[in-house]
Short mmCIF file of C-alpha atoms in Angstrom, two decimals:
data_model
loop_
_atom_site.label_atom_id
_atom_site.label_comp_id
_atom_site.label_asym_id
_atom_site.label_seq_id
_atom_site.Cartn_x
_atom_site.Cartn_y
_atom_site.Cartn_z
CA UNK A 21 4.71 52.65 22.09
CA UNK A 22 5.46 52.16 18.51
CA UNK A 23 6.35 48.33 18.96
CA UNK A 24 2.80 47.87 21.19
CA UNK A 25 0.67 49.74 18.00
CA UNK A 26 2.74 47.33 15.42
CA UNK A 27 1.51 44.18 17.97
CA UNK A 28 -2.07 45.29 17.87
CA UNK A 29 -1.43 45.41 14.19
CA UNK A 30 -0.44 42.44 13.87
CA UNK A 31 -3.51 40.89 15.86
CA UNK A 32 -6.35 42.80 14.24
CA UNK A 33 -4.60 41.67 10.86
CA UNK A 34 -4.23 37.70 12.34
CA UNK A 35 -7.42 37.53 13.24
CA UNK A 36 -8.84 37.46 10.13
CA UNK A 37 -6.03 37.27 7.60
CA UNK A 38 -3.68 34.02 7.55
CA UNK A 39 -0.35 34.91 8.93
CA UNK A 40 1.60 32.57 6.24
CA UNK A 41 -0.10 33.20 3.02
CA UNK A 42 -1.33 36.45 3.74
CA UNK A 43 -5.02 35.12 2.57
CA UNK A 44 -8.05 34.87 4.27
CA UNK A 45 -8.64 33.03 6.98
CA UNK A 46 -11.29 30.68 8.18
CA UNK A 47 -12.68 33.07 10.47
CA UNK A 48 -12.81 35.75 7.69
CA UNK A 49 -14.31 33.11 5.06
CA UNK A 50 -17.09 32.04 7.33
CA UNK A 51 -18.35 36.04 8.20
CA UNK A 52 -18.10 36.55 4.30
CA UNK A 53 -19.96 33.57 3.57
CA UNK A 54 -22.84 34.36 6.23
CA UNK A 55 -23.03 37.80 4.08
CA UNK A 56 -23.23 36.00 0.86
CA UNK A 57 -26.24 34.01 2.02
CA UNK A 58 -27.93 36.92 3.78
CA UNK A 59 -27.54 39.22 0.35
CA UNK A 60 -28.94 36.15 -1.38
CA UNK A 61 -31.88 35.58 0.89
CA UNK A 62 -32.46 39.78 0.30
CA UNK A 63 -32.49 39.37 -3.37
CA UNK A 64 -34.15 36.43 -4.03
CA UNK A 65 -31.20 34.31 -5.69
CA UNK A 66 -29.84 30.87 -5.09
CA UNK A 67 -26.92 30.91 -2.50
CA UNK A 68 -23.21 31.05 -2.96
CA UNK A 69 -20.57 27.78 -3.43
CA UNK A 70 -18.43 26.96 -1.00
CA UNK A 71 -15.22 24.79 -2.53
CA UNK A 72 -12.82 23.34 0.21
CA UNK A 73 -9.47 22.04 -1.67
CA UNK A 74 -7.06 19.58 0.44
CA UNK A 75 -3.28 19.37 -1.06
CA UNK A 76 -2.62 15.57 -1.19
CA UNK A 77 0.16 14.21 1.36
CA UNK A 78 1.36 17.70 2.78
CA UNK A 79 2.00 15.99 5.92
CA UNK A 80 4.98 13.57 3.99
CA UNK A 81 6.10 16.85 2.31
CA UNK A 82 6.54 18.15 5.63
CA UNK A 83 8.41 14.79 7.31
CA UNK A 84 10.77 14.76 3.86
CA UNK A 85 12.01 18.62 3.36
CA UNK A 86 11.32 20.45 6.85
CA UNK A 87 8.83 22.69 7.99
CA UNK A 88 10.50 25.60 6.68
CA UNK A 89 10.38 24.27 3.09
CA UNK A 90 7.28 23.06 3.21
CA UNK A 91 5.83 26.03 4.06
CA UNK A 92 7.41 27.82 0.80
CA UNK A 93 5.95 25.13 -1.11
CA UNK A 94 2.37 25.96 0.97
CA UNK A 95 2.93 29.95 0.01
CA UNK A 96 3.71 28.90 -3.90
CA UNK A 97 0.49 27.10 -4.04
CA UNK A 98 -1.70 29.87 -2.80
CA UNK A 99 -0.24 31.84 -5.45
CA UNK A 100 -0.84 29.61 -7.63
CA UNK A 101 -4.64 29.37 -6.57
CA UNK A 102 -4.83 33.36 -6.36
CA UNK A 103 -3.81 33.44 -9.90
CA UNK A 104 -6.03 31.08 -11.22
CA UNK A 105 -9.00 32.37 -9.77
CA UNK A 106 -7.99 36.03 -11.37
CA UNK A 107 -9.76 34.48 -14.94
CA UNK A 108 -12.73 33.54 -13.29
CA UNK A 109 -15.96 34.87 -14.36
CA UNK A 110 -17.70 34.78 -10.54
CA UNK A 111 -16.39 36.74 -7.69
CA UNK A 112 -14.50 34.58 -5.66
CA UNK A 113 -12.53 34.95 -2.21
CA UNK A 114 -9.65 32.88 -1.35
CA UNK A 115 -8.86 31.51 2.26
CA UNK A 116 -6.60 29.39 4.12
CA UNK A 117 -8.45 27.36 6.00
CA UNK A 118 -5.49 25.90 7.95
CA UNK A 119 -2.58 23.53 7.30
CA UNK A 120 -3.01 22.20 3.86
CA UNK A 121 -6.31 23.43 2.54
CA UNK A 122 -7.75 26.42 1.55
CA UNK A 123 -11.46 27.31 0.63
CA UNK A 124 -13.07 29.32 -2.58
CA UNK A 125 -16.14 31.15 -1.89
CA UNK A 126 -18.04 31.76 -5.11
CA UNK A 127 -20.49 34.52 -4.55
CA UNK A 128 -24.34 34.06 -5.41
CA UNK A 129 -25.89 33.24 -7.57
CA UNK A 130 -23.38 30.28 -8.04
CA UNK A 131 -24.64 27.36 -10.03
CA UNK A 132 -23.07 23.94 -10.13
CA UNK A 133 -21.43 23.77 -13.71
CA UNK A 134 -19.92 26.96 -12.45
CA UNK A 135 -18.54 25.42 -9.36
CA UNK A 136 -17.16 22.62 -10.79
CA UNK A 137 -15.74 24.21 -13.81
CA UNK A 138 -13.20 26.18 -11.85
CA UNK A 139 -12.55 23.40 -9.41
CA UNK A 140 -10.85 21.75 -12.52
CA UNK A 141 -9.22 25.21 -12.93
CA UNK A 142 -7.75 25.41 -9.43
CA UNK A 143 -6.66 21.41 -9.76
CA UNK A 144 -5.12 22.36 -12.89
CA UNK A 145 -3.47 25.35 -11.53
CA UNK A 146 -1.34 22.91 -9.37
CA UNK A 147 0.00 20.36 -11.66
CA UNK A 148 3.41 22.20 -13.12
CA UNK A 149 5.77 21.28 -11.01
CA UNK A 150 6.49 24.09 -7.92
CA UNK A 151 10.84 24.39 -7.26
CA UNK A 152 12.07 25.45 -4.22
CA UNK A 153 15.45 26.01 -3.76
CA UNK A 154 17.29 22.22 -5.07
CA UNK A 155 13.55 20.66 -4.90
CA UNK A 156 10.40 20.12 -7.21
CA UNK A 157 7.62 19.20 -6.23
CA UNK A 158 4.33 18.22 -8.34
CA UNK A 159 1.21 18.81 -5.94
CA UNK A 160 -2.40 17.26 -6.23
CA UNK A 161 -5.35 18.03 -4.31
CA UNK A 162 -8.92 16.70 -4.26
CA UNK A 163 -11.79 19.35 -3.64
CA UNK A 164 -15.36 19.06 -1.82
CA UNK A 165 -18.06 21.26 -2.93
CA UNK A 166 -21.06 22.29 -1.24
CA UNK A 167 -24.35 24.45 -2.62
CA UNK A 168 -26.31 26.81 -1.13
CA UNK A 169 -29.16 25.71 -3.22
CA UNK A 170 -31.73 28.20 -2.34
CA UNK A 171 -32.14 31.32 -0.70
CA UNK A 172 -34.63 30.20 2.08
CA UNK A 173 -32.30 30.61 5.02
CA UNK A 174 -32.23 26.99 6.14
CA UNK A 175 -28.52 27.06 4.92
CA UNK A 176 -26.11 28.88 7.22
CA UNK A 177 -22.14 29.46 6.71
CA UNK A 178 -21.17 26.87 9.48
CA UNK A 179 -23.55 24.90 7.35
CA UNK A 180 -22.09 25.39 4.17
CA UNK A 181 -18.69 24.62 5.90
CA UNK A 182 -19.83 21.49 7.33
CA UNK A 183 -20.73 20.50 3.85
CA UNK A 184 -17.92 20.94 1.98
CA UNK A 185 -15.96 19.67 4.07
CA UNK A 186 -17.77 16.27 4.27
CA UNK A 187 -17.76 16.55 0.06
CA UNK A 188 -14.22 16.93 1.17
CA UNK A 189 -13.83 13.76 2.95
CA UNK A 190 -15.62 12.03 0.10
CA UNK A 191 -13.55 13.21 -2.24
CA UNK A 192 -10.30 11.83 -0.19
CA UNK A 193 -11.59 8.57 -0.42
CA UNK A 194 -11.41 8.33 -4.89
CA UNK A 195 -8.70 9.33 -6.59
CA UNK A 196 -5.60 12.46 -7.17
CA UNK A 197 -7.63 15.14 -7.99
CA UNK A 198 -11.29 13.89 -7.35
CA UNK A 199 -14.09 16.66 -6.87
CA UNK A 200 -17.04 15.35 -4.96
CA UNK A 201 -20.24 17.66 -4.35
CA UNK A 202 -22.12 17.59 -1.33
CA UNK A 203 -25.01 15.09 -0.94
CA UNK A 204 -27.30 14.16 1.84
CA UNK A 205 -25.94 10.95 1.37
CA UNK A 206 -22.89 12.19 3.02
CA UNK A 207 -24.51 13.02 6.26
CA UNK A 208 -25.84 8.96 7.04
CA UNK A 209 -22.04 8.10 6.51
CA UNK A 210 -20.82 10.46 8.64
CA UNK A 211 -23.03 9.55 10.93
CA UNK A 212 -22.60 5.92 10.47
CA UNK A 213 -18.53 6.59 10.68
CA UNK A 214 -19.12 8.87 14.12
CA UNK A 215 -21.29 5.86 15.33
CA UNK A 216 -18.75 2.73 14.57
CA UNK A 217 -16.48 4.49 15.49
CA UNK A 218 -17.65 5.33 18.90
CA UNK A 219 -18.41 1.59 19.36
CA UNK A 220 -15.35 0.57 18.23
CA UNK A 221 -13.00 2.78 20.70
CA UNK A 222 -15.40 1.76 23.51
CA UNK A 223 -15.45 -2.21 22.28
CA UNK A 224 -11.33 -1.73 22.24
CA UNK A 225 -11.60 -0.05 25.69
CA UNK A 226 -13.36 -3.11 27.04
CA UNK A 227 -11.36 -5.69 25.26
CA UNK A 228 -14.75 -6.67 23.78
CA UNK A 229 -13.40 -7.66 19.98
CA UNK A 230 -12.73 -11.23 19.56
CA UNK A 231 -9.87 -13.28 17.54
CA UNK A 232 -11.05 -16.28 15.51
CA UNK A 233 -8.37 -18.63 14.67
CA UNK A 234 -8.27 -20.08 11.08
CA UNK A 235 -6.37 -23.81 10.76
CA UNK A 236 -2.90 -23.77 8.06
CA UNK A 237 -3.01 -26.98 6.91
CA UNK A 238 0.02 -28.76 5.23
CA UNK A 239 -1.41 -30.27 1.69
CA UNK A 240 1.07 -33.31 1.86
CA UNK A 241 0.47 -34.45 5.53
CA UNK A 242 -2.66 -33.19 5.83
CA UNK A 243 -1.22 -31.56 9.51
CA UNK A 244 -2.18 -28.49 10.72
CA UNK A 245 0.93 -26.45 11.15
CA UNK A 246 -0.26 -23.25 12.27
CA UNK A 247 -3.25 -21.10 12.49
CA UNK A 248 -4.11 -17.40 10.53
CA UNK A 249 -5.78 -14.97 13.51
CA UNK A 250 -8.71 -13.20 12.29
CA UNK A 251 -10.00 -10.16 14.05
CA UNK A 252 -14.37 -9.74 14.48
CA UNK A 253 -16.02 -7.75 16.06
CA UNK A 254 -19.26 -9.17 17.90
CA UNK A 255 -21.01 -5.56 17.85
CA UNK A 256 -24.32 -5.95 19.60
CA UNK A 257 -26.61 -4.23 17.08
CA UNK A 258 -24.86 -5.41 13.74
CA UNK A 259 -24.04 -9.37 14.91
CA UNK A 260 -20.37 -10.81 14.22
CA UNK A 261 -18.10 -8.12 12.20
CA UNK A 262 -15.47 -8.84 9.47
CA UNK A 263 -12.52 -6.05 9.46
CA UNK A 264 -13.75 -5.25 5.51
CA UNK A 265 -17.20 -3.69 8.07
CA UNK A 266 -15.26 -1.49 10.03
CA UNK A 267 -11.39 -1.07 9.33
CA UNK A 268 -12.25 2.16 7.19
CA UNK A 269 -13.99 4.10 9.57
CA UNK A 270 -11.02 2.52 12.51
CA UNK A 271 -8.96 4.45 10.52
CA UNK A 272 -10.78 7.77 10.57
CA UNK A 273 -11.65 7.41 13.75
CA UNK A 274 -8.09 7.57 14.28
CA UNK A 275 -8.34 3.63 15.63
CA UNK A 276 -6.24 2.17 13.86
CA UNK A 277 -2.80 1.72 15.20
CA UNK A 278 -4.24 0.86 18.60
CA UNK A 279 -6.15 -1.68 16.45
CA UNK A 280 -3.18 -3.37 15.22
CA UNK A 281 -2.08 -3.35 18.31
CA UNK A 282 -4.73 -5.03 20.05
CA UNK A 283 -4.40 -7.86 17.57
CA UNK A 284 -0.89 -8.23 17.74
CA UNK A 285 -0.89 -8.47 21.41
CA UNK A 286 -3.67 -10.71 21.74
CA UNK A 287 -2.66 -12.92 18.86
CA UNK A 288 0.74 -13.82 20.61
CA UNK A 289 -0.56 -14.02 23.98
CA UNK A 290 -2.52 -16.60 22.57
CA UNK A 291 0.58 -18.33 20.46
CA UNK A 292 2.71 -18.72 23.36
CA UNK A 293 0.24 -20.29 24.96
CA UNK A 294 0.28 -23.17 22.27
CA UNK A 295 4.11 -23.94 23.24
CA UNK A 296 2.69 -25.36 26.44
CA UNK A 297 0.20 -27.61 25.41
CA UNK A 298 -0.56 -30.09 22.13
CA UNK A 299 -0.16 -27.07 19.72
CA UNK A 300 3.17 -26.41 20.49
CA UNK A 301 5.26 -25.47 17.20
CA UNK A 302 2.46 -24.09 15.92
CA UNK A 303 3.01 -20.84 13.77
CA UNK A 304 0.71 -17.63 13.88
CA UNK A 305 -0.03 -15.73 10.85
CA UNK A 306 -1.29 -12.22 11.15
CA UNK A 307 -2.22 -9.32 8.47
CA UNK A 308 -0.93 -6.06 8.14
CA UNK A 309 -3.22 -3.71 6.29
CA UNK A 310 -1.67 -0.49 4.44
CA UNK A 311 -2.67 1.79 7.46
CA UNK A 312 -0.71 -0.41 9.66
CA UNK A 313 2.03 -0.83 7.18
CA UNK A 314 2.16 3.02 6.82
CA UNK A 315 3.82 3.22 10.69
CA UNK A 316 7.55 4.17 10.35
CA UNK A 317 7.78 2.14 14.23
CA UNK A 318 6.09 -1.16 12.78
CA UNK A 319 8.77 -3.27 13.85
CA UNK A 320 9.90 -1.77 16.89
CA UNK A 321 5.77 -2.31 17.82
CA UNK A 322 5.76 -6.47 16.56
CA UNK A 323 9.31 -6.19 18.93
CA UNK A 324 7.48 -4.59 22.14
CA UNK A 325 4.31 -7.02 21.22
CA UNK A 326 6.40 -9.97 21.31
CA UNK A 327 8.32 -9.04 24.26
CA UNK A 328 5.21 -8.69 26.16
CA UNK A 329 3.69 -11.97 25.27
CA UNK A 330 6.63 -14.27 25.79
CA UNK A 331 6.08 -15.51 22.28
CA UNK A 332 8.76 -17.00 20.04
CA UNK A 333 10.00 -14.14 17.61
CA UNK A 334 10.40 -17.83 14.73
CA UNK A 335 6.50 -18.69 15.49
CA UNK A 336 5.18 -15.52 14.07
CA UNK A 337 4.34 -14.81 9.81
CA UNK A 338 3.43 -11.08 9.23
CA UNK A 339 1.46 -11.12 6.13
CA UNK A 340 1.44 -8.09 3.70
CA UNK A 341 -0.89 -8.19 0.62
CA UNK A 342 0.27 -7.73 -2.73
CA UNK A 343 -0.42 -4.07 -2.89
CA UNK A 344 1.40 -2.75 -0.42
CA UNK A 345 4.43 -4.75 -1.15
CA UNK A 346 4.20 -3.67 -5.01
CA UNK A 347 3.64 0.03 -3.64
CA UNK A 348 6.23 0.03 -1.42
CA UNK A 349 9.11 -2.25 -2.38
CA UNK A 350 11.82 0.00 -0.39
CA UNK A 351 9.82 -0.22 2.59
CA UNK A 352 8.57 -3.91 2.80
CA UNK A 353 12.54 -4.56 2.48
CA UNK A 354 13.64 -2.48 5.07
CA UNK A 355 11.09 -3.89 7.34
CA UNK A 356 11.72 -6.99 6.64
CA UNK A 357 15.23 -7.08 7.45
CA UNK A 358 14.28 -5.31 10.62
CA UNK A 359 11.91 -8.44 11.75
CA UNK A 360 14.36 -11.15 9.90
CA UNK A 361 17.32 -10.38 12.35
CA UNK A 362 14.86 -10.91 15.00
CA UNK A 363 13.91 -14.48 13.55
CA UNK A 364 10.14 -12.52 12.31
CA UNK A 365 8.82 -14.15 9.05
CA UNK A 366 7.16 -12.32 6.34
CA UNK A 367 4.67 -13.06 3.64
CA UNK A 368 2.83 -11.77 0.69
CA UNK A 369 -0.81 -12.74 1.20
CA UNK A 370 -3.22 -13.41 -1.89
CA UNK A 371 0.03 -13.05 -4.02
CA UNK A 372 -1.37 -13.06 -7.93
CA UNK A 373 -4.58 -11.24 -7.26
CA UNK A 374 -3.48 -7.92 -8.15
CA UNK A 375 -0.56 -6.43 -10.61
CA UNK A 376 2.72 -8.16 -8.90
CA UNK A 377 4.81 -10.35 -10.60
CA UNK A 378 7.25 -13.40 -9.64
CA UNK A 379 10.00 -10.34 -9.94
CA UNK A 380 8.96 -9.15 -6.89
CA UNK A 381 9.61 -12.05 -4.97
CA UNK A 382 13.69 -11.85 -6.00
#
């Protein structure tokens, strides 16, 4: 009996308290918000603030150091937050919102120097170094905001949620430790994102993108010794795509592995055609952008690509740009000794443009 009143305990307690940090949780944070903004509509005041902070590449903490560690590191921070938010001058309330972010609710009236004021706090609260056990770790976050500007009612907590945590996704795309506030803006690219990006998984699911194939000429013969594949899409609405249109929302549409994919299969299909006909000995370029570069099975996916197309393994250039191999030196050697023993070239596209120097070519 005793162990079935400590298990309904436990559930009353998990459903509105997180089980790891002991905080809030998301179901908790959105009742108290609603409360916030139906005090404020009672009393006449502007609403509360809503901040959402997202720790910065908690899943590679995870992959490095274990679960178990990570979540340590997860229960550090929230203290960290907790005690930080002791000094501030609002009433606050502190939830986990799930895996690595957690969300301040600043009661009303909150006003927007406020708000941003102890978003620094809360970023600054996190830059000592955290040890645990033999490891130190130095997080970074970036935080969305979102207002309840008035106290009409049009605002509601899922609302306010919804906000912050597109100020959220804004805020992902600057840099460590960028606080973004919510603006109507936000909504049109969300939209616009939701939209491509519903085009683009149905364009991939009828093999309706396109490759273009641009001539490599060699300067002394004036020869064309191999061709660069360029992906477009021909969207019906928006006309004949460049990757610079779409490759960002691909990626947070969660497209874009099975992008690179797509393109690697179709640009070798096409290459071993060429060793049938007048092109034959032709060689294939094909980018790699960071998101593709960023897959630990890279080369075990050009190996399955090239398998399936029948093309030559010594045809094929995979070209990185300078950033990523400047970024990730370790890496781009790894992989490329991965690809070499299979006869893969590499290259460093638009080498010169960016930071790199000839040292990196050694």
């Amino acid at each position: 009996v005793e162990d079935l009143a400590q298990a309904a305990d436990r559930e009353r307690f998990l459903s509105h308290y997180d089980g790891l940090t002991g905080l809030a949780n998301l179901s908790r944070l959105r009742g108290l918000a609603r409360q916030a903004l139906i005090r404020a509509r009672d009393l006449g005041q502007s609403g509360p603030a809503l901040l959402i902070l997202g720790i910065s590449r908690f899943a590679r903490l995870n992959s490095l150091h274990g679960r178990a560690k990570a979540d340590r590191f997860l229960q550090a921070a929230a203290a960290r937050l907790q005690q930080a938010l002791k000094a501030a001058p609002q009433a606050t309330v502190l939830a986990r919102l799930g895996g690595a972010e957690f969300g301040v609710l600043i009661e009303p009236p909150a006003a927007i120097r406020d708000a941003a004021a102890l978003a620094r706090v809360l970023l600054r609260s996190l830059a000592p170094p955290i040890v645990v056990d033999d490891s130190e770790i130095g997080l970074t976050a970036r935080i969305g905001i979102a207002m309840a500007k008035s106290a009409d009612g049009h605002v509601d907590a899922e609302t306010l949620l919804t906000h912050a945590n597109a100020a959220l996704a804004e805020a992902k795309e600057g840099e460590t430790n960028s606080i973004r506030f919510y603006s109507d803006s936000f909504a049109a690219t969300a939209w616009r994102t939701e939209s491509l990006g519903l085009a683009l998984r149905r364009a991939l699911d009828e093999n309706a993108l396109t490759l273009l194939f641009q001539p490599v000429v060699d300067v002394a013969t004036r020869r064309m010794v191999g061709a660069e594949a360029l992906l477009r899409w021909p969207h019906p609405e928006l006309g004949l795509l460049a990757p610079d249109s779409f490759l960002d929302e691909a990626a947070r549409a969660g497209l874009a592995q099975r992008l690179g994919d797509w393109v690697l299969r179709q640009a070798l299909t096409t290459a071993a055609e060429w060793t049938a006909g007048p092109l034959a000995g032709m060689r294939l370029s094909i980018n790699l952008d960071a998101e593709q570069f960023r897959d630990k099975a890279l080369a075990e996916r050009v190996v399955d690509a090239l398998a399936h197309s029948g093309c030559d393994p010594r045809a094929l250039t995979l070209e990185l740009t300078e950033t990523v191999v400047s970024e990730s030196l370790d890496d781009v050697a790894s992989l490329m000794n991965k690809l070499k023993a299979r006869g893969v070239h590499l290259a460093i596209d638009d080498f010169g443009t960016g930071y790199s120097s000839l040292s990196y070519l050694k």
